[in-house]
PDB file of C-alpha atoms in Angstrom:
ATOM      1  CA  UNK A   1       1.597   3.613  27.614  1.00 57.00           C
ATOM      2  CA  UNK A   2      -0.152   0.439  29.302  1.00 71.00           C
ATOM      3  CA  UNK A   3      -3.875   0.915  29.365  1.00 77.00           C
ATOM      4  CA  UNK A   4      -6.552  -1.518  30.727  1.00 90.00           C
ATOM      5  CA  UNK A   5      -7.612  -4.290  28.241  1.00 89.00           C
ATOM      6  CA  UNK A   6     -11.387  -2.299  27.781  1.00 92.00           C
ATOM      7  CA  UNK A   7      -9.361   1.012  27.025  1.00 93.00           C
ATOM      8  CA  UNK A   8      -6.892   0.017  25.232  1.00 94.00           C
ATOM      9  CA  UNK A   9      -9.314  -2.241  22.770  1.00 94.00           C
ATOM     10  CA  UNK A  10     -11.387   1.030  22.114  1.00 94.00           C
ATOM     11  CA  UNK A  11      -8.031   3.144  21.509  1.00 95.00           C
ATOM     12  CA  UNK A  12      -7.312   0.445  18.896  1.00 96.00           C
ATOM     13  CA  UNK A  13     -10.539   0.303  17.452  1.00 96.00           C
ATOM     14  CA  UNK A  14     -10.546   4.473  17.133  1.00 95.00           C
ATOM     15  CA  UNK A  15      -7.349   4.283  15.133  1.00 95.00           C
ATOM     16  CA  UNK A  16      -8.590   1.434  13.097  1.00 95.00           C
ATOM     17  CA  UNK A  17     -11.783   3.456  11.876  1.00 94.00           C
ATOM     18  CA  UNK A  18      -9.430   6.370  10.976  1.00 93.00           C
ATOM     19  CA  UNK A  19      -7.181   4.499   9.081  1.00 94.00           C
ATOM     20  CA  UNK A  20     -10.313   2.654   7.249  1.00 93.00           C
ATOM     21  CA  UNK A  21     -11.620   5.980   6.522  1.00 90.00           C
ATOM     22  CA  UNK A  22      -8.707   7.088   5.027  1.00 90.00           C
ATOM     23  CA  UNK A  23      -8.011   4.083   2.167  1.00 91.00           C
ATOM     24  CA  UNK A  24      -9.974   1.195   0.728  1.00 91.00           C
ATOM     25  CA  UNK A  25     -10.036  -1.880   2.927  1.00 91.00           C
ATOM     26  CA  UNK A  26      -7.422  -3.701   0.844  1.00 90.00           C
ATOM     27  CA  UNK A  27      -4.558  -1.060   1.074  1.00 93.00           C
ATOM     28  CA  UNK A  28      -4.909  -0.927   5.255  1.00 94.00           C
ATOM     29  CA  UNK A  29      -2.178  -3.039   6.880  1.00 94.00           C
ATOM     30  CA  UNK A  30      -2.565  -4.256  10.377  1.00 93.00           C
ATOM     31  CA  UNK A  31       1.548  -3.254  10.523  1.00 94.00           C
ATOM     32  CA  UNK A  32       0.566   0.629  10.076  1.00 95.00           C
ATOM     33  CA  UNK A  33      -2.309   0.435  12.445  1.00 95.00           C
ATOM     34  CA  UNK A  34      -0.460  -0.876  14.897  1.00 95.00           C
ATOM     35  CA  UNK A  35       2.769   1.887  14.465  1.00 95.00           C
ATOM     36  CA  UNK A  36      -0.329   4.508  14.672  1.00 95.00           C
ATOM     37  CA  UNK A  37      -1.546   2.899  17.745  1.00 94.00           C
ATOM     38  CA  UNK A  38       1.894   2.423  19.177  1.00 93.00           C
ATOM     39  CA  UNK A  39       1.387  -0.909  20.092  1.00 94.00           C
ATOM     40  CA  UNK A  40       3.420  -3.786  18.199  1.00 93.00           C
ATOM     41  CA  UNK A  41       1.192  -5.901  15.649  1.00 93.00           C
ATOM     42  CA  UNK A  42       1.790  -8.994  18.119  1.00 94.00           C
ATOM     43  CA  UNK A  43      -0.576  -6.875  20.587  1.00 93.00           C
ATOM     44  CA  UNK A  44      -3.096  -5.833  18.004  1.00 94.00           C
ATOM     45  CA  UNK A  45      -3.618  -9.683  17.043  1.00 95.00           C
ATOM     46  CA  UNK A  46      -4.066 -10.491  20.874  1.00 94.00           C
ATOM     47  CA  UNK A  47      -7.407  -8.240  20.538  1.00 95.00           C
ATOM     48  CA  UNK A  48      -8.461  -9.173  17.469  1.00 95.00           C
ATOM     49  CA  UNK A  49      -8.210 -12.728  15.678  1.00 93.00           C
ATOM     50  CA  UNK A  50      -7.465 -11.217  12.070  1.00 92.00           C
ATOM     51  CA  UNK A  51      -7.912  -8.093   9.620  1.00 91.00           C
ATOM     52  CA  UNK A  52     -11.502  -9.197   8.910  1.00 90.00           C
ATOM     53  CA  UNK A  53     -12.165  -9.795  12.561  1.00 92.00           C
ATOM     54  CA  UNK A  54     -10.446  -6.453  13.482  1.00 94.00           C
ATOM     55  CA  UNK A  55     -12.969  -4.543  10.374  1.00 93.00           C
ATOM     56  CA  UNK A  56     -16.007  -6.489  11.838  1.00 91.00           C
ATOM     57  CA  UNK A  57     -15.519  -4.672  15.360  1.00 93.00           C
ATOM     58  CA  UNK A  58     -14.773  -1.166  13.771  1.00 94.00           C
ATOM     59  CA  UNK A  59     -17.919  -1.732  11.752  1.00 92.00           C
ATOM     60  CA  UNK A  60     -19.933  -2.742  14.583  1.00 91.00           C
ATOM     61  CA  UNK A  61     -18.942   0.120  16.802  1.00 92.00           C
ATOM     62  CA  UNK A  62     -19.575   2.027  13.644  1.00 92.00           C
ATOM     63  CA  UNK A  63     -23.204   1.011  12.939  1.00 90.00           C
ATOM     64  CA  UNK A  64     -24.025   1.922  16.646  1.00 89.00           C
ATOM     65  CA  UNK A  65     -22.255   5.591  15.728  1.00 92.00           C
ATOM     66  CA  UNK A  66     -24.678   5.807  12.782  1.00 92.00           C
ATOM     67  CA  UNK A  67     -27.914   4.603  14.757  1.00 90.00           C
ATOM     68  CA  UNK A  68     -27.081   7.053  17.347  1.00 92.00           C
ATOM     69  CA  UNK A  69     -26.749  10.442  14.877  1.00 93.00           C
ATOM     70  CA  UNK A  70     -29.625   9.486  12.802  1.00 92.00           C
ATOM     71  CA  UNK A  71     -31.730   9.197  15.795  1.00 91.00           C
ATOM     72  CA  UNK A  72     -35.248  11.319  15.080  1.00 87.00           C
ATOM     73  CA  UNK A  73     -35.787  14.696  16.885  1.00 90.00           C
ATOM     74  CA  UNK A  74     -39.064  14.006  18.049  1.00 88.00           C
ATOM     75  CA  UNK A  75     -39.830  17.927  18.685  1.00 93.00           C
ATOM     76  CA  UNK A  76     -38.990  18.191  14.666  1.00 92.00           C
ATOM     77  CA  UNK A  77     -42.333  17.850  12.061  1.00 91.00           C
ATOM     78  CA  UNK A  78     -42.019  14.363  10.567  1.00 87.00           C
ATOM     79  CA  UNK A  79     -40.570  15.467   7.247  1.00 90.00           C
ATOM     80  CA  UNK A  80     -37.840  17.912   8.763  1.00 94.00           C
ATOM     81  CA  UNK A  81     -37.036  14.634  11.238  1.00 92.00           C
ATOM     82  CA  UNK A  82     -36.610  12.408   7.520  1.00 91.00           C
ATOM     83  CA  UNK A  83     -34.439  15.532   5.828  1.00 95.00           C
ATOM     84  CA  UNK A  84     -32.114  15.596   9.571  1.00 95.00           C
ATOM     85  CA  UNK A  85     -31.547  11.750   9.761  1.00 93.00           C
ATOM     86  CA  UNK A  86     -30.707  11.291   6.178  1.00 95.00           C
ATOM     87  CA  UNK A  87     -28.390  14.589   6.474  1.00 96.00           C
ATOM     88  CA  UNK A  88     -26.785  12.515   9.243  1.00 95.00           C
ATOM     89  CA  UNK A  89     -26.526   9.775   7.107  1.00 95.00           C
ATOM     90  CA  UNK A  90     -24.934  11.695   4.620  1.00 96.00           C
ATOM     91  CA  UNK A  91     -22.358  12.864   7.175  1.00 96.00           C
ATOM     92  CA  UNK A  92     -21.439   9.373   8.300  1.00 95.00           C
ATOM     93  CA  UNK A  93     -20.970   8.388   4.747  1.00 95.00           C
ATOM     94  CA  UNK A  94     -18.495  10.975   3.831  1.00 94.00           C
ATOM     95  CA  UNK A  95     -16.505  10.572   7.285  1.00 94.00           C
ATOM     96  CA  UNK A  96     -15.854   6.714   6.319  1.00 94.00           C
ATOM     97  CA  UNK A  97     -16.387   7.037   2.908  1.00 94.00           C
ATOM     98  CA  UNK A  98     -14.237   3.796   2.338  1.00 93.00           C
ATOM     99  CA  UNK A  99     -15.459   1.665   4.985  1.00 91.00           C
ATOM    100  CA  UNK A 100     -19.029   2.503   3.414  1.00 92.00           C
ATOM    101  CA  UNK A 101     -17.652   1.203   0.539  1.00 91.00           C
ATOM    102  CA  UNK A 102     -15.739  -1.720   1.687  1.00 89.00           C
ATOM    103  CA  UNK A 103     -19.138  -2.772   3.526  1.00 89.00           C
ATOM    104  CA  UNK A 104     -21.298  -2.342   0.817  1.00 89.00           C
ATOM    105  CA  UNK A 105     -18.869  -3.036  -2.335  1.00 86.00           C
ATOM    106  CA  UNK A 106     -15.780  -4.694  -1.145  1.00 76.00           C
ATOM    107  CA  UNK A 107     -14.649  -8.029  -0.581  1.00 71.00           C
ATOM    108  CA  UNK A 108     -15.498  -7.377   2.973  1.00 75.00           C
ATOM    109  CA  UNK A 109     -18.919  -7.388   1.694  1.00 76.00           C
ATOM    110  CA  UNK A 110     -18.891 -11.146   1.662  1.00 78.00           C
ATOM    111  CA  UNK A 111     -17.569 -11.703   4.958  1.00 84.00           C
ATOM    112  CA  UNK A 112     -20.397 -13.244   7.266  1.00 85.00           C
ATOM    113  CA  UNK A 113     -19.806 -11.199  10.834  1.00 85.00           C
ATOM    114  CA  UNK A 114     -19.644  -7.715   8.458  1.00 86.00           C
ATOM    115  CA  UNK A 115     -22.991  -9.071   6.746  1.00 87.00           C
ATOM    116  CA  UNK A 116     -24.534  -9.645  10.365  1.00 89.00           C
ATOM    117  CA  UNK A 117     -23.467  -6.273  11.745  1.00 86.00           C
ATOM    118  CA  UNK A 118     -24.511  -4.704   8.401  1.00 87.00           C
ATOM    119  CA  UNK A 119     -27.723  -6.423   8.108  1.00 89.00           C
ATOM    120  CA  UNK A 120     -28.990  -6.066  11.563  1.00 88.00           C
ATOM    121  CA  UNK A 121     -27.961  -1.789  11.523  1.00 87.00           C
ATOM    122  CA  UNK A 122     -30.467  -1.773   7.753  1.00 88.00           C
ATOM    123  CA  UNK A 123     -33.366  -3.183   9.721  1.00 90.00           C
ATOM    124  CA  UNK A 124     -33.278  -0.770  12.755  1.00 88.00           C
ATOM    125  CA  UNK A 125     -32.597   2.087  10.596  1.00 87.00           C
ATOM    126  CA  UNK A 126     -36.093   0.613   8.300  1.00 89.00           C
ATOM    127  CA  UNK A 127     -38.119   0.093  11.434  1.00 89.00           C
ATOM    128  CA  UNK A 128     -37.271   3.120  12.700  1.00 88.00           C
ATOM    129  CA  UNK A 129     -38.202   5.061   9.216  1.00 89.00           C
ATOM    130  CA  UNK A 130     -41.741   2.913   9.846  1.00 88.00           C
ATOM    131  CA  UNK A 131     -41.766   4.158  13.222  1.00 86.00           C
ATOM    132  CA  UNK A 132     -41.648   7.402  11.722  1.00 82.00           C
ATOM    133  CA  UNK A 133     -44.531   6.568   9.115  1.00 83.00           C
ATOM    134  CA  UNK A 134     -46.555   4.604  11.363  1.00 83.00           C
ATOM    135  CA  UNK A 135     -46.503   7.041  14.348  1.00 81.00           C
ATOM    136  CA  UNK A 136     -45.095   3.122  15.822  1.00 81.00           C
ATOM    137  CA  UNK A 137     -48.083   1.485  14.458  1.00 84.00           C
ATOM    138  CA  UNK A 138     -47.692  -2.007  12.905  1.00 88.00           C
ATOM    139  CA  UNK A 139     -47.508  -1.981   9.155  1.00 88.00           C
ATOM    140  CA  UNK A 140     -48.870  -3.698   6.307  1.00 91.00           C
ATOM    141  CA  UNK A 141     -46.820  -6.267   4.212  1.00 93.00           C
ATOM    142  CA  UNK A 142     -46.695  -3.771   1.542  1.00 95.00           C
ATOM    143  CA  UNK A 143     -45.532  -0.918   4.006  1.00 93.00           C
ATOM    144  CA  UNK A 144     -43.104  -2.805   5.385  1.00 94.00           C
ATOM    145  CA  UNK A 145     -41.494  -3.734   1.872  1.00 95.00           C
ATOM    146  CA  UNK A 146     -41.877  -0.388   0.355  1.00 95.00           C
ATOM    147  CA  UNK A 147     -39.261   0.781   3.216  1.00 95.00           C
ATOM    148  CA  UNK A 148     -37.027  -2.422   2.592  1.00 95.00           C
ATOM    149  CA  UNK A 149     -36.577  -1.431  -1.042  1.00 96.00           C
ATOM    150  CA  UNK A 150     -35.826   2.645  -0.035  1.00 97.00           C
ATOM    151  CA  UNK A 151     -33.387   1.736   2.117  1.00 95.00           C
ATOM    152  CA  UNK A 152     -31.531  -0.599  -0.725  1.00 95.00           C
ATOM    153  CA  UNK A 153     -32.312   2.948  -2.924  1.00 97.00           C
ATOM    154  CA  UNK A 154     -30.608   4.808  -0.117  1.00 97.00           C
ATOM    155  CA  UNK A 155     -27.362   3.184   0.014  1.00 95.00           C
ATOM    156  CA  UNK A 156     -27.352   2.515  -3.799  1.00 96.00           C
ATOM    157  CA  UNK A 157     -27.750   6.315  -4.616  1.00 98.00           C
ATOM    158  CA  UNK A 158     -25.164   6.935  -1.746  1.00 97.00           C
ATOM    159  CA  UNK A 159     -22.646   4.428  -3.144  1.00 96.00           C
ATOM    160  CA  UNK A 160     -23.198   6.144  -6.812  1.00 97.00           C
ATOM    161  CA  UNK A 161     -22.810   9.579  -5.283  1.00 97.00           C
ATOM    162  CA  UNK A 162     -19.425   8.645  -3.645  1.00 95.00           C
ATOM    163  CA  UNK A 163     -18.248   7.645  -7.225  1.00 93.00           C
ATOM    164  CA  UNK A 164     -19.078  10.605  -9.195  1.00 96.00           C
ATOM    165  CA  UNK A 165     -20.224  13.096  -6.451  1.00 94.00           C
ATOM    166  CA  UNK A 166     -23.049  14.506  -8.596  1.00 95.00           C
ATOM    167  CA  UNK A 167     -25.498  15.893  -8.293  1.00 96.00           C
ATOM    168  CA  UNK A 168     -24.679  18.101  -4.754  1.00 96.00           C
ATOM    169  CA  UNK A 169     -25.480  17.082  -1.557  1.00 95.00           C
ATOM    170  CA  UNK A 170     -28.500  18.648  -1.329  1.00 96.00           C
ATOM    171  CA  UNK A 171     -30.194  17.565  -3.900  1.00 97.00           C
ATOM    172  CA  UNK A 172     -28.961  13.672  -3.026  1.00 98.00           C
ATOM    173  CA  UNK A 173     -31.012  14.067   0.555  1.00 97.00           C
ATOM    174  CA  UNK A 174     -33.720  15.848  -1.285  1.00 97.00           C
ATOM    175  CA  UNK A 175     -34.071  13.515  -3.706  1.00 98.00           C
ATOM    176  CA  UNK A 176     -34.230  10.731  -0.634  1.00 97.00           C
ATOM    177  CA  UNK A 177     -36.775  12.744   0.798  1.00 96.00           C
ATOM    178  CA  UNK A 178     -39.030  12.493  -2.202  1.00 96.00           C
ATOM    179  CA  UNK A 179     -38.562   9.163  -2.997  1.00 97.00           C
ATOM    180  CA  UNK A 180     -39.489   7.726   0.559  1.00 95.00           C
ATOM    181  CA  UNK A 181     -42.762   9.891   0.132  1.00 94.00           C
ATOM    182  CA  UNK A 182     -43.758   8.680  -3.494  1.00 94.00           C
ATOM    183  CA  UNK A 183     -42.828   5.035  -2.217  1.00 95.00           C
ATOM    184  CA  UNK A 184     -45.322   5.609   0.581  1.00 93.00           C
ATOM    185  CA  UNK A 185     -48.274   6.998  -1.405  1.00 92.00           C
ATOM    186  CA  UNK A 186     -47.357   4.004  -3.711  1.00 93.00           C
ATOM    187  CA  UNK A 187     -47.577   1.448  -1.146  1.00 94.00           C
ATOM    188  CA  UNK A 188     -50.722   3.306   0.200  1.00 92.00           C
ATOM    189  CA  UNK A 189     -52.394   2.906  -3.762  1.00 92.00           C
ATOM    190  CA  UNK A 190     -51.408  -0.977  -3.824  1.00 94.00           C
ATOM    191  CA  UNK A 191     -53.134  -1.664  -0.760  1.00 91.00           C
ATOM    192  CA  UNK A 192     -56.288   0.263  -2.246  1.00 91.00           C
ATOM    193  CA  UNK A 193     -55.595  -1.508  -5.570  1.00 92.00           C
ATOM    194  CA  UNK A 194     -55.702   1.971  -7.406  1.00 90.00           C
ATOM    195  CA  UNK A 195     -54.169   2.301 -10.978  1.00 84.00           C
ATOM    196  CA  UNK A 196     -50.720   3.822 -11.014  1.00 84.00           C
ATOM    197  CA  UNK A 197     -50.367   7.336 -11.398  1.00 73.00           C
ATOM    198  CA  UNK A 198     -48.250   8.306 -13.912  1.00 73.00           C
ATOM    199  CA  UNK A 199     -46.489  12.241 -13.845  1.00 70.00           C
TER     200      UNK A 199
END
């Protein structure tokens, strides 16, 4: 059916982050996204320049997804706002399991528009964990790169857990949970310049 150019990009783009969701980056052909779309692959390359210019879209629409779900409830208590974002997290990561993958892992990894889009969704979703910390209040050096290094912690234990799927899911978020607390009391003891405290 003809649709308008806006519509009919977005019906391509929905297909697209089905069928990356489905298989790894490398096994998706533009030829079967286009027969799912019903378009002819002529069309598809109209809209988008190549496969890595095609991904870069579906990635960007999908980082905007993300930011959106893992918004904070601001009625919630601070640490049942942490466990609900990072349980949204969780969520997105299983939906597009390979795309998470392919964005973080891949060869798409090195592609400089993914790196952009992926780059500029880690630092809203770290100020937005200082936010959260903060109460929106600037924060120190240290602050600020104790959250830098959770988030790499985040989607290094998330990339691990879609390999072996151990522990459960629970105990993934919980253990995301503690870690961004013990990271922020250690942050707080390097700015005091206390001794580390061992278990």
């Amino acid at each position: 059916s003809r649709l308008a150019p806006d519509l009919r990009r977005k019906h391509l783009l929905r297909v697209g982050a089905e069928l990356f969701a489905e298989m790894p980056y490398d096994e998706v052909q533009i030829e079967e996204v286009a027969r799912r779309a019903g378009v002819s692959r002529g069309l598809l390359y109209h809209y988008f320049a190549s496969k890595r210019d095609f991904f870069a879209a579906i990635v960007e629409g999908g980082s905007k997804e993300l930011a959106q779900l893992t918004e904070p409830d601001p009625d919630l208590p601070p640490l049942d706002r942490l466990r609900t974002s990072i349980d949204a997290y969780l969520d997105f990561v299983e939906r597009y399991e390979h795309s998470y993958l392919a964005i973080h892992r891949g060869g798409a990894s090195a592609d400089r528009k993914i790196r952009t889009v992926v780059e500029r969704n880690q630092r809203r979703f770290e100020r937005r964990t200082l936010d959260l910390l903060t109460g929106g209040a600037k924060p120190s050096p240290v602050g600020r790169l104790a959250i830098v290094g959770w988030h790499s912690f985040l989607v290094t234990t998330c990339l691990d857990w879609l390999e072996h799927r151990k522990p459960d899911r629970n105990a993934v978020r919980e253990l995301c949970v503690h870690t961004l607390v013990a990271t922020v009391i250690a942050a707080g003891r390097v700015q005091t310049g206390e001794a580390p405290a061992l278990p």
